[in-house]
PDB file of C-alpha atoms in Angstrom:
ATOM      1  CA  UNK A   1      17.249  63.701  54.906  1.00  0.00           C
ATOM      2  CA  UNK A   2      18.233  66.142  57.625  1.00  0.00           C
ATOM      3  CA  UNK A   3      21.663  65.290  59.068  1.00  0.00           C
ATOM      4  CA  UNK A   4      22.154  66.046  62.784  1.00  0.00           C
ATOM      5  CA  UNK A   5      25.443  67.378  64.082  1.00  0.00           C
ATOM      6  CA  UNK A   6      26.521  63.961  65.323  1.00  0.00           C
ATOM      7  CA  UNK A   7      24.855  61.014  63.590  1.00  0.00           C
ATOM      8  CA  UNK A   8      24.803  57.859  65.654  1.00  0.00           C
ATOM      9  CA  UNK A   9      27.241  55.118  64.666  1.00  0.00           C
ATOM     10  CA  UNK A  10      28.177  51.567  65.558  1.00  0.00           C
ATOM     11  CA  UNK A  11      31.581  50.040  65.957  1.00  0.00           C
ATOM     12  CA  UNK A  12      34.409  50.696  68.391  1.00  0.00           C
ATOM     13  CA  UNK A  13      36.910  48.129  67.182  1.00  0.00           C
ATOM     14  CA  UNK A  14      36.395  45.987  70.280  1.00  0.00           C
ATOM     15  CA  UNK A  15      37.087  42.246  70.130  1.00  0.00           C
ATOM     16  CA  UNK A  16      35.779  39.183  71.857  1.00  0.00           C
ATOM     17  CA  UNK A  17      37.991  38.245  74.811  1.00  0.00           C
ATOM     18  CA  UNK A  18      40.657  35.724  73.833  1.00  0.00           C
ATOM     19  CA  UNK A  19      39.560  35.396  70.204  1.00  0.00           C
ATOM     20  CA  UNK A  20      40.912  38.484  68.475  1.00  0.00           C
ATOM     21  CA  UNK A  21      37.709  38.624  66.411  1.00  0.00           C
ATOM     22  CA  UNK A  22      35.737  41.843  65.987  1.00  0.00           C
ATOM     23  CA  UNK A  23      32.431  41.715  67.864  1.00  0.00           C
ATOM     24  CA  UNK A  24      30.786  43.774  65.105  1.00  0.00           C
ATOM     25  CA  UNK A  25      31.729  41.897  61.960  1.00  0.00           C
ATOM     26  CA  UNK A  26      32.717  38.583  63.535  1.00  0.00           C
ATOM     27  CA  UNK A  27      35.514  38.140  60.981  1.00  0.00           C
ATOM     28  CA  UNK A  28      37.694  41.246  61.049  1.00  0.00           C
ATOM     29  CA  UNK A  29      39.851  43.273  63.432  1.00  0.00           C
ATOM     30  CA  UNK A  30      39.265  46.407  61.364  1.00  0.00           C
ATOM     31  CA  UNK A  31      37.278  49.260  62.851  1.00  0.00           C
ATOM     32  CA  UNK A  32      33.898  49.718  61.216  1.00  0.00           C
ATOM     33  CA  UNK A  33      31.634  52.695  61.610  1.00  0.00           C
ATOM     34  CA  UNK A  34      28.029  52.434  60.510  1.00  0.00           C
ATOM     35  CA  UNK A  35      25.651  55.366  60.327  1.00  0.00           C
ATOM     36  CA  UNK A  36      21.950  54.669  60.768  1.00  0.00           C
ATOM     37  CA  UNK A  37      19.019  56.347  59.045  1.00  0.00           C
ATOM     38  CA  UNK A  38      15.258  55.941  58.935  1.00  0.00           C
ATOM     39  CA  UNK A  39      13.535  56.284  55.549  1.00  0.00           C
ATOM     40  CA  UNK A  40       9.792  56.721  55.146  1.00  0.00           C
ATOM     41  CA  UNK A  41       7.396  55.359  52.556  1.00  0.00           C
ATOM     42  CA  UNK A  42       4.355  57.555  53.214  1.00  0.00           C
ATOM     43  CA  UNK A  43       1.374  56.287  51.239  1.00  0.00           C
ATOM     44  CA  UNK A  44      -1.961  57.988  50.724  1.00  0.00           C
ATOM     45  CA  UNK A  45      -4.724  57.941  48.113  1.00  0.00           C
ATOM     46  CA  UNK A  46      -5.158  61.128  46.078  1.00  0.00           C
ATOM     47  CA  UNK A  47      -7.608  61.466  43.193  1.00  0.00           C
ATOM     48  CA  UNK A  48      -8.089  57.719  43.050  1.00  0.00           C
ATOM     49  CA  UNK A  49      -4.365  56.892  42.812  1.00  0.00           C
ATOM     50  CA  UNK A  50      -1.938  55.383  45.308  1.00  0.00           C
ATOM     51  CA  UNK A  51       0.622  58.115  45.957  1.00  0.00           C
ATOM     52  CA  UNK A  52       3.924  58.331  47.803  1.00  0.00           C
ATOM     53  CA  UNK A  53       5.630  61.362  49.303  1.00  0.00           C
ATOM     54  CA  UNK A  54       8.956  62.129  47.586  1.00  0.00           C
ATOM     55  CA  UNK A  55      11.564  64.840  48.030  1.00  0.00           C
ATOM     56  CA  UNK A  56      13.984  66.293  45.508  1.00  0.00           C
ATOM     57  CA  UNK A  57      17.457  66.045  46.999  1.00  0.00           C
ATOM     58  CA  UNK A  58      19.280  69.335  47.405  1.00  0.00           C
ATOM     59  CA  UNK A  59      22.653  67.857  48.375  1.00  0.00           C
ATOM     60  CA  UNK A  60      25.041  65.236  47.087  1.00  0.00           C
ATOM     61  CA  UNK A  61      24.880  62.355  46.616  1.00  0.00           C
ATOM     62  CA  UNK A  62      22.133  62.201  44.001  1.00  0.00           C
ATOM     63  CA  UNK A  63      21.501  65.955  44.015  1.00  0.00           C
ATOM     64  CA  UNK A  64      18.357  66.712  42.015  1.00  0.00           C
ATOM     65  CA  UNK A  65      17.089  63.109  42.201  1.00  0.00           C
ATOM     66  CA  UNK A  66      13.816  62.134  43.802  1.00  0.00           C
ATOM     67  CA  UNK A  67      14.073  60.168  47.033  1.00  0.00           C
ATOM     68  CA  UNK A  68      12.047  58.996  49.986  1.00  0.00           C
ATOM     69  CA  UNK A  69      12.077  61.369  52.962  1.00  0.00           C
ATOM     70  CA  UNK A  70      14.174  60.302  55.902  1.00  0.00           C
ATOM     71  CA  UNK A  71      16.877  61.317  58.316  1.00  0.00           C
ATOM     72  CA  UNK A  72      19.845  60.291  60.401  1.00  0.00           C
ATOM     73  CA  UNK A  73      19.436  58.668  63.785  1.00  0.00           C
ATOM     74  CA  UNK A  74      20.289  61.083  66.565  1.00  0.00           C
ATOM     75  CA  UNK A  75      22.189  59.958  69.629  1.00  0.00           C
ATOM     76  CA  UNK A  76      19.184  60.338  71.915  1.00  0.00           C
ATOM     77  CA  UNK A  77      16.667  58.597  69.622  1.00  0.00           C
ATOM     78  CA  UNK A  78      15.448  55.144  68.761  1.00  0.00           C
ATOM     79  CA  UNK A  79      14.856  54.415  65.076  1.00  0.00           C
ATOM     80  CA  UNK A  80      11.107  54.552  65.693  1.00  0.00           C
ATOM     81  CA  UNK A  81      11.544  58.040  67.167  1.00  0.00           C
ATOM     82  CA  UNK A  82      13.639  59.116  64.178  1.00  0.00           C
ATOM     83  CA  UNK A  83      10.903  57.920  61.818  1.00  0.00           C
ATOM     84  CA  UNK A  84       8.239  59.744  63.836  1.00  0.00           C
ATOM     85  CA  UNK A  85      10.293  62.959  63.873  1.00  0.00           C
ATOM     86  CA  UNK A  86      10.927  62.860  60.137  1.00  0.00           C
ATOM     87  CA  UNK A  87       7.259  62.147  59.497  1.00  0.00           C
ATOM     88  CA  UNK A  88       6.241  65.212  61.504  1.00  0.00           C
ATOM     89  CA  UNK A  89       8.868  67.391  59.797  1.00  0.00           C
ATOM     90  CA  UNK A  90       7.862  66.309  56.277  1.00  0.00           C
ATOM     91  CA  UNK A  91       4.073  66.203  56.661  1.00  0.00           C
ATOM     92  CA  UNK A  92       3.200  67.971  59.905  1.00  0.00           C
ATOM     93  CA  UNK A  93       1.382  64.803  60.979  1.00  0.00           C
ATOM     94  CA  UNK A  94       1.817  63.270  64.431  1.00  0.00           C
ATOM     95  CA  UNK A  95       2.765  59.608  64.044  1.00  0.00           C
ATOM     96  CA  UNK A  96       0.323  58.661  66.812  1.00  0.00           C
ATOM     97  CA  UNK A  97      -2.547  59.612  64.490  1.00  0.00           C
ATOM     98  CA  UNK A  98      -1.683  57.207  61.668  1.00  0.00           C
ATOM     99  CA  UNK A  99      -0.392  53.755  60.831  1.00  0.00           C
ATOM    100  CA  UNK A 100       3.418  53.415  61.072  1.00  0.00           C
ATOM    101  CA  UNK A 101       5.341  50.133  60.862  1.00  0.00           C
ATOM    102  CA  UNK A 102       8.771  48.844  59.880  1.00  0.00           C
ATOM    103  CA  UNK A 103       9.291  47.521  56.364  1.00  0.00           C
ATOM    104  CA  UNK A 104      12.824  46.198  56.812  1.00  0.00           C
ATOM    105  CA  UNK A 105      16.525  46.968  57.123  1.00  0.00           C
ATOM    106  CA  UNK A 106      18.588  47.751  53.998  1.00  0.00           C
ATOM    107  CA  UNK A 107      22.320  47.222  54.371  1.00  0.00           C
ATOM    108  CA  UNK A 108      23.858  46.504  50.959  1.00  0.00           C
ATOM    109  CA  UNK A 109      27.445  47.841  51.072  1.00  0.00           C
ATOM    110  CA  UNK A 110      26.947  49.903  47.898  1.00  0.00           C
ATOM    111  CA  UNK A 111      23.481  51.294  48.706  1.00  0.00           C
ATOM    112  CA  UNK A 112      24.884  54.699  49.709  1.00  0.00           C
ATOM    113  CA  UNK A 113      28.223  56.135  48.492  1.00  0.00           C
ATOM    114  CA  UNK A 114      28.767  58.185  51.645  1.00  0.00           C
ATOM    115  CA  UNK A 115      31.272  57.379  54.380  1.00  0.00           C
ATOM    116  CA  UNK A 116      30.843  55.991  56.981  1.00  0.00           C
ATOM    117  CA  UNK A 117      28.637  53.233  55.643  1.00  0.00           C
ATOM    118  CA  UNK A 118      24.910  54.004  55.852  1.00  0.00           C
ATOM    119  CA  UNK A 119      22.342  51.387  56.851  1.00  0.00           C
ATOM    120  CA  UNK A 120      18.685  52.335  56.824  1.00  0.00           C
ATOM    121  CA  UNK A 121      15.548  51.054  58.482  1.00  0.00           C
ATOM    122  CA  UNK A 122      12.542  51.687  56.232  1.00  0.00           C
ATOM    123  CA  UNK A 123       9.087  52.477  57.574  1.00  0.00           C
ATOM    124  CA  UNK A 124       5.644  52.365  56.011  1.00  0.00           C
ATOM    125  CA  UNK A 125       3.280  55.181  56.986  1.00  0.00           C
ATOM    126  CA  UNK A 126      -0.364  55.231  55.884  1.00  0.00           C
ATOM    127  CA  UNK A 127      -2.690  58.201  56.165  1.00  0.00           C
ATOM    128  CA  UNK A 128      -5.843  59.660  54.614  1.00  0.00           C
ATOM    129  CA  UNK A 129      -5.488  62.210  51.810  1.00  0.00           C
ATOM    130  CA  UNK A 130      -2.766  64.451  53.218  1.00  0.00           C
ATOM    131  CA  UNK A 131      -2.128  68.094  52.270  1.00  0.00           C
ATOM    132  CA  UNK A 132       0.713  69.259  50.047  1.00  0.00           C
ATOM    133  CA  UNK A 133       3.989  68.710  51.921  1.00  0.00           C
ATOM    134  CA  UNK A 134       6.806  71.147  52.642  1.00  0.00           C
ATOM    135  CA  UNK A 135      10.414  70.296  51.853  1.00  0.00           C
ATOM    136  CA  UNK A 136      12.782  69.452  54.706  1.00  0.00           C
ATOM    137  CA  UNK A 137      16.103  71.075  55.483  1.00  0.00           C
ATOM    138  CA  UNK A 138      18.180  69.432  52.720  1.00  0.00           C
ATOM    139  CA  UNK A 139      15.481  68.985  50.061  1.00  0.00           C
ATOM    140  CA  UNK A 140      14.701  71.335  47.178  1.00  0.00           C
ATOM    141  CA  UNK A 141      11.054  70.330  46.988  1.00  0.00           C
ATOM    142  CA  UNK A 142       8.555  67.774  48.222  1.00  0.00           C
ATOM    143  CA  UNK A 143       5.502  66.437  46.420  1.00  0.00           C
ATOM    144  CA  UNK A 144       3.061  63.560  46.145  1.00  0.00           C
ATOM    145  CA  UNK A 145       3.687  61.322  43.145  1.00  0.00           C
ATOM    146  CA  UNK A 146       1.695  58.320  41.994  1.00  0.00           C
ATOM    147  CA  UNK A 147       3.563  55.130  42.879  1.00  0.00           C
ATOM    148  CA  UNK A 148       3.427  53.993  39.251  1.00  0.00           C
ATOM    149  CA  UNK A 149       5.052  57.264  38.139  1.00  0.00           C
ATOM    150  CA  UNK A 150       7.700  57.061  40.863  1.00  0.00           C
ATOM    151  CA  UNK A 151       8.718  53.636  39.627  1.00  0.00           C
ATOM    152  CA  UNK A 152       9.147  54.934  36.081  1.00  0.00           C
ATOM    153  CA  UNK A 153      11.220  57.937  37.169  1.00  0.00           C
ATOM    154  CA  UNK A 154      13.642  55.961  39.343  1.00  0.00           C
ATOM    155  CA  UNK A 155      14.657  57.051  42.834  1.00  0.00           C
ATOM    156  CA  UNK A 156      17.964  57.780  44.552  1.00  0.00           C
ATOM    157  CA  UNK A 157      19.914  55.207  46.572  1.00  0.00           C
ATOM    158  CA  UNK A 158      18.016  51.894  46.793  1.00  0.00           C
ATOM    159  CA  UNK A 159      14.698  53.657  47.303  1.00  0.00           C
ATOM    160  CA  UNK A 160      13.119  51.883  44.313  1.00  0.00           C
ATOM    161  CA  UNK A 161      13.591  48.614  46.212  1.00  0.00           C
ATOM    162  CA  UNK A 162      12.272  50.106  49.452  1.00  0.00           C
ATOM    163  CA  UNK A 163       9.195  51.529  47.713  1.00  0.00           C
ATOM    164  CA  UNK A 164       8.470  48.210  46.007  1.00  0.00           C
ATOM    165  CA  UNK A 165       8.757  46.313  49.286  1.00  0.00           C
ATOM    166  CA  UNK A 166       6.602  48.818  51.190  1.00  0.00           C
ATOM    167  CA  UNK A 167       3.803  48.739  48.617  1.00  0.00           C
ATOM    168  CA  UNK A 168       3.828  44.948  48.611  1.00  0.00           C
ATOM    169  CA  UNK A 169       3.726  44.985  52.414  1.00  0.00           C
ATOM    170  CA  UNK A 170       0.700  47.288  52.318  1.00  0.00           C
ATOM    171  CA  UNK A 171      -1.033  44.956  49.840  1.00  0.00           C
ATOM    172  CA  UNK A 172      -0.379  41.945  52.044  1.00  0.00           C
ATOM    173  CA  UNK A 173      -1.420  43.741  55.223  1.00  0.00           C
ATOM    174  CA  UNK A 174      -4.778  44.640  53.669  1.00  0.00           C
ATOM    175  CA  UNK A 175      -5.527  40.927  53.525  1.00  0.00           C
ATOM    176  CA  UNK A 176      -4.925  40.121  57.167  1.00  0.00           C
ATOM    177  CA  UNK A 177      -5.074  43.344  59.172  1.00  0.00           C
ATOM    178  CA  UNK A 178      -7.473  46.271  59.428  1.00  0.00           C
ATOM    179  CA  UNK A 179      -5.056  48.898  58.068  1.00  0.00           C
ATOM    180  CA  UNK A 180      -7.375  49.800  55.162  1.00  0.00           C
ATOM    181  CA  UNK A 181      -9.179  52.172  57.522  1.00  0.00           C
ATOM    182  CA  UNK A 182      -5.875  54.059  57.992  1.00  0.00           C
ATOM    183  CA  UNK A 183      -6.311  55.332  54.410  1.00  0.00           C
ATOM    184  CA  UNK A 184      -9.746  56.720  55.321  1.00  0.00           C
ATOM    185  CA  UNK A 185     -10.874  59.757  57.250  1.00  0.00           C
ATOM    186  CA  UNK A 186     -12.474  59.271  60.649  1.00  0.00           C
ATOM    187  CA  UNK A 187     -15.871  58.608  59.053  1.00  0.00           C
ATOM    188  CA  UNK A 188     -16.166  56.859  55.699  1.00  0.00           C
ATOM    189  CA  UNK A 189     -18.569  54.949  53.498  1.00  0.00           C
ATOM    190  CA  UNK A 190     -18.142  51.319  52.513  1.00  0.00           C
ATOM    191  CA  UNK A 191     -17.668  52.583  48.955  1.00  0.00           C
ATOM    192  CA  UNK A 192     -14.683  54.660  50.097  1.00  0.00           C
ATOM    193  CA  UNK A 193     -13.253  51.668  51.956  1.00  0.00           C
ATOM    194  CA  UNK A 194     -13.687  49.526  48.849  1.00  0.00           C
ATOM    195  CA  UNK A 195     -11.807  52.150  46.833  1.00  0.00           C
ATOM    196  CA  UNK A 196      -8.829  51.684  49.172  1.00  0.00           C
ATOM    197  CA  UNK A 197      -8.645  47.992  48.328  1.00  0.00           C
ATOM    198  CA  UNK A 198      -9.169  48.600  44.621  1.00  0.00           C
ATOM    199  CA  UNK A 199      -6.486  51.299  44.417  1.00  0.00           C
ATOM    200  CA  UNK A 200      -3.868  49.484  46.500  1.00  0.00           C
ATOM    201  CA  UNK A 201      -4.508  46.082  44.949  1.00  0.00           C
ATOM    202  CA  UNK A 202      -5.071  47.458  41.453  1.00  0.00           C
ATOM    203  CA  UNK A 203      -8.172  45.321  40.961  1.00  0.00           C
ATOM    204  CA  UNK A 204     -11.906  45.987  40.786  1.00  0.00           C
ATOM    205  CA  UNK A 205     -13.944  44.265  43.500  1.00  0.00           C
ATOM    206  CA  UNK A 206     -17.508  42.994  43.490  1.00  0.00           C
ATOM    207  CA  UNK A 207     -19.567  45.524  45.450  1.00  0.00           C
ATOM    208  CA  UNK A 208     -22.107  43.216  47.167  1.00  0.00           C
ATOM    209  CA  UNK A 209     -19.429  40.659  48.032  1.00  0.00           C
ATOM    210  CA  UNK A 210     -17.151  43.337  49.487  1.00  0.00           C
ATOM    211  CA  UNK A 211     -19.994  44.821  51.534  1.00  0.00           C
ATOM    212  CA  UNK A 212     -20.774  41.416  53.003  1.00  0.00           C
ATOM    213  CA  UNK A 213     -17.155  40.644  53.852  1.00  0.00           C
ATOM    214  CA  UNK A 214     -16.358  43.914  55.631  1.00  0.00           C
ATOM    215  CA  UNK A 215     -19.584  43.949  57.618  1.00  0.00           C
ATOM    216  CA  UNK A 216     -19.125  40.296  58.626  1.00  0.00           C
ATOM    217  CA  UNK A 217     -15.516  40.820  59.819  1.00  0.00           C
ATOM    218  CA  UNK A 218     -15.801  41.236  63.591  1.00  0.00           C
ATOM    219  CA  UNK A 219     -14.551  44.604  64.828  1.00  0.00           C
ATOM    220  CA  UNK A 220     -13.377  45.817  61.411  1.00  0.00           C
ATOM    221  CA  UNK A 221     -15.810  48.717  61.025  1.00  0.00           C
ATOM    222  CA  UNK A 222     -18.611  50.165  63.125  1.00  0.00           C
ATOM    223  CA  UNK A 223     -21.705  52.099  61.971  1.00  0.00           C
ATOM    224  CA  UNK A 224     -21.900  55.692  63.185  1.00  0.00           C
ATOM    225  CA  UNK A 225     -25.647  55.979  62.678  1.00  0.00           C
ATOM    226  CA  UNK A 226     -25.110  58.877  60.283  1.00  0.00           C
ATOM    227  CA  UNK A 227     -25.440  59.113  56.522  1.00  0.00           C
ATOM    228  CA  UNK A 228     -23.866  61.195  53.764  1.00  0.00           C
ATOM    229  CA  UNK A 229     -25.568  62.378  50.560  1.00  0.00           C
ATOM    230  CA  UNK A 230     -24.233  60.816  47.366  1.00  0.00           C
ATOM    231  CA  UNK A 231     -24.332  61.981  43.722  1.00  0.00           C
ATOM    232  CA  UNK A 232     -27.050  59.434  42.889  1.00  0.00           C
ATOM    233  CA  UNK A 233     -29.281  60.913  45.583  1.00  0.00           C
ATOM    234  CA  UNK A 234     -29.312  57.905  47.913  1.00  0.00           C
ATOM    235  CA  UNK A 235     -27.568  58.651  51.247  1.00  0.00           C
ATOM    236  CA  UNK A 236     -24.691  56.299  52.140  1.00  0.00           C
ATOM    237  CA  UNK A 237     -24.233  54.986  55.670  1.00  0.00           C
ATOM    238  CA  UNK A 238     -21.119  56.220  57.466  1.00  0.00           C
ATOM    239  CA  UNK A 239     -18.743  53.957  59.364  1.00  0.00           C
ATOM    240  CA  UNK A 240     -15.654  54.335  61.531  1.00  0.00           C
ATOM    241  CA  UNK A 241     -12.743  52.016  62.292  1.00  0.00           C
ATOM    242  CA  UNK A 242     -13.565  49.286  64.788  1.00  0.00           C
ATOM    243  CA  UNK A 243     -11.348  47.978  67.607  1.00  0.00           C
ATOM    244  CA  UNK A 244      -9.989  44.939  65.753  1.00  0.00           C
ATOM    245  CA  UNK A 245      -6.443  44.891  64.377  1.00  0.00           C
ATOM    246  CA  UNK A 246      -6.651  41.473  62.690  1.00  0.00           C
ATOM    247  CA  UNK A 247      -9.158  40.610  59.959  1.00  0.00           C
ATOM    248  CA  UNK A 248     -11.194  37.493  60.672  1.00  0.00           C
ATOM    249  CA  UNK A 249     -11.853  36.123  58.155  1.00  0.00           C
ATOM    250  CA  UNK A 250      -9.073  37.639  56.016  1.00  0.00           C
ATOM    251  CA  UNK A 251      -9.740  39.602  52.809  1.00  0.00           C
ATOM    252  CA  UNK A 252      -7.743  37.623  50.269  1.00  0.00           C
ATOM    253  CA  UNK A 253      -6.755  39.372  47.052  1.00  0.00           C
ATOM    254  CA  UNK A 254      -7.062  37.658  43.702  1.00  0.00           C
ATOM    255  CA  UNK A 255      -3.917  36.325  42.044  1.00  0.00           C
ATOM    256  CA  UNK A 256      -4.526  38.672  39.113  1.00  0.00           C
ATOM    257  CA  UNK A 257      -4.206  41.758  41.379  1.00  0.00           C
ATOM    258  CA  UNK A 258      -1.452  44.234  40.490  1.00  0.00           C
ATOM    259  CA  UNK A 259       2.093  43.215  41.330  1.00  0.00           C
TER     260      UNK A 259
END
């Protein structure tokens, strides 16, 4: 996470008029400073596996540990802008070209040993198969790692929790929104779209049933009129993302899908 010269902070010790109660904490007169960061869970599918971008930390705390990329909020930025900047720095990808949404805010007092206290807003970014990343300013290295492997290794800070929540968010969003196409290139086959669901959900889907559902969902995908050769010799029709953002009807995952 690249630290700017002056990270933004909250808290000026002010009190509510006539109450003597801190307006920040609501229960204390003590001054509190809170530093804000944005952390990114960047998901893509590589070689048939759901992968996340991780960096090896070059500085304390947790030097040498794997972590999610992220950075400190600058004084002239919103958190969304911080996330977009860090995304561009870590992947070279403009946030306007992919899916980016908030996962949640993580504020446990012991989540980061640094002072002042660090609260982070986590973001989920989804993109097609991205190239090998380059490490940021305070990272030794950056690489794609399968989500299952990342969970076994264990990440710095509370990034295991953030990763778990982001993956579960992606799984839920696939049911009700059209974000599956964000994992695909501009043109894709229905087989490639089905692979997105199978990889993210961790469950094999019935091919004819899937084909019917995605083609019946209004505005989900649109035919391009082109075809692509396949290994079995039969060309596959190519599609692109449609204008819809909500899936009607939804694509519900089975209860036995990966957790």
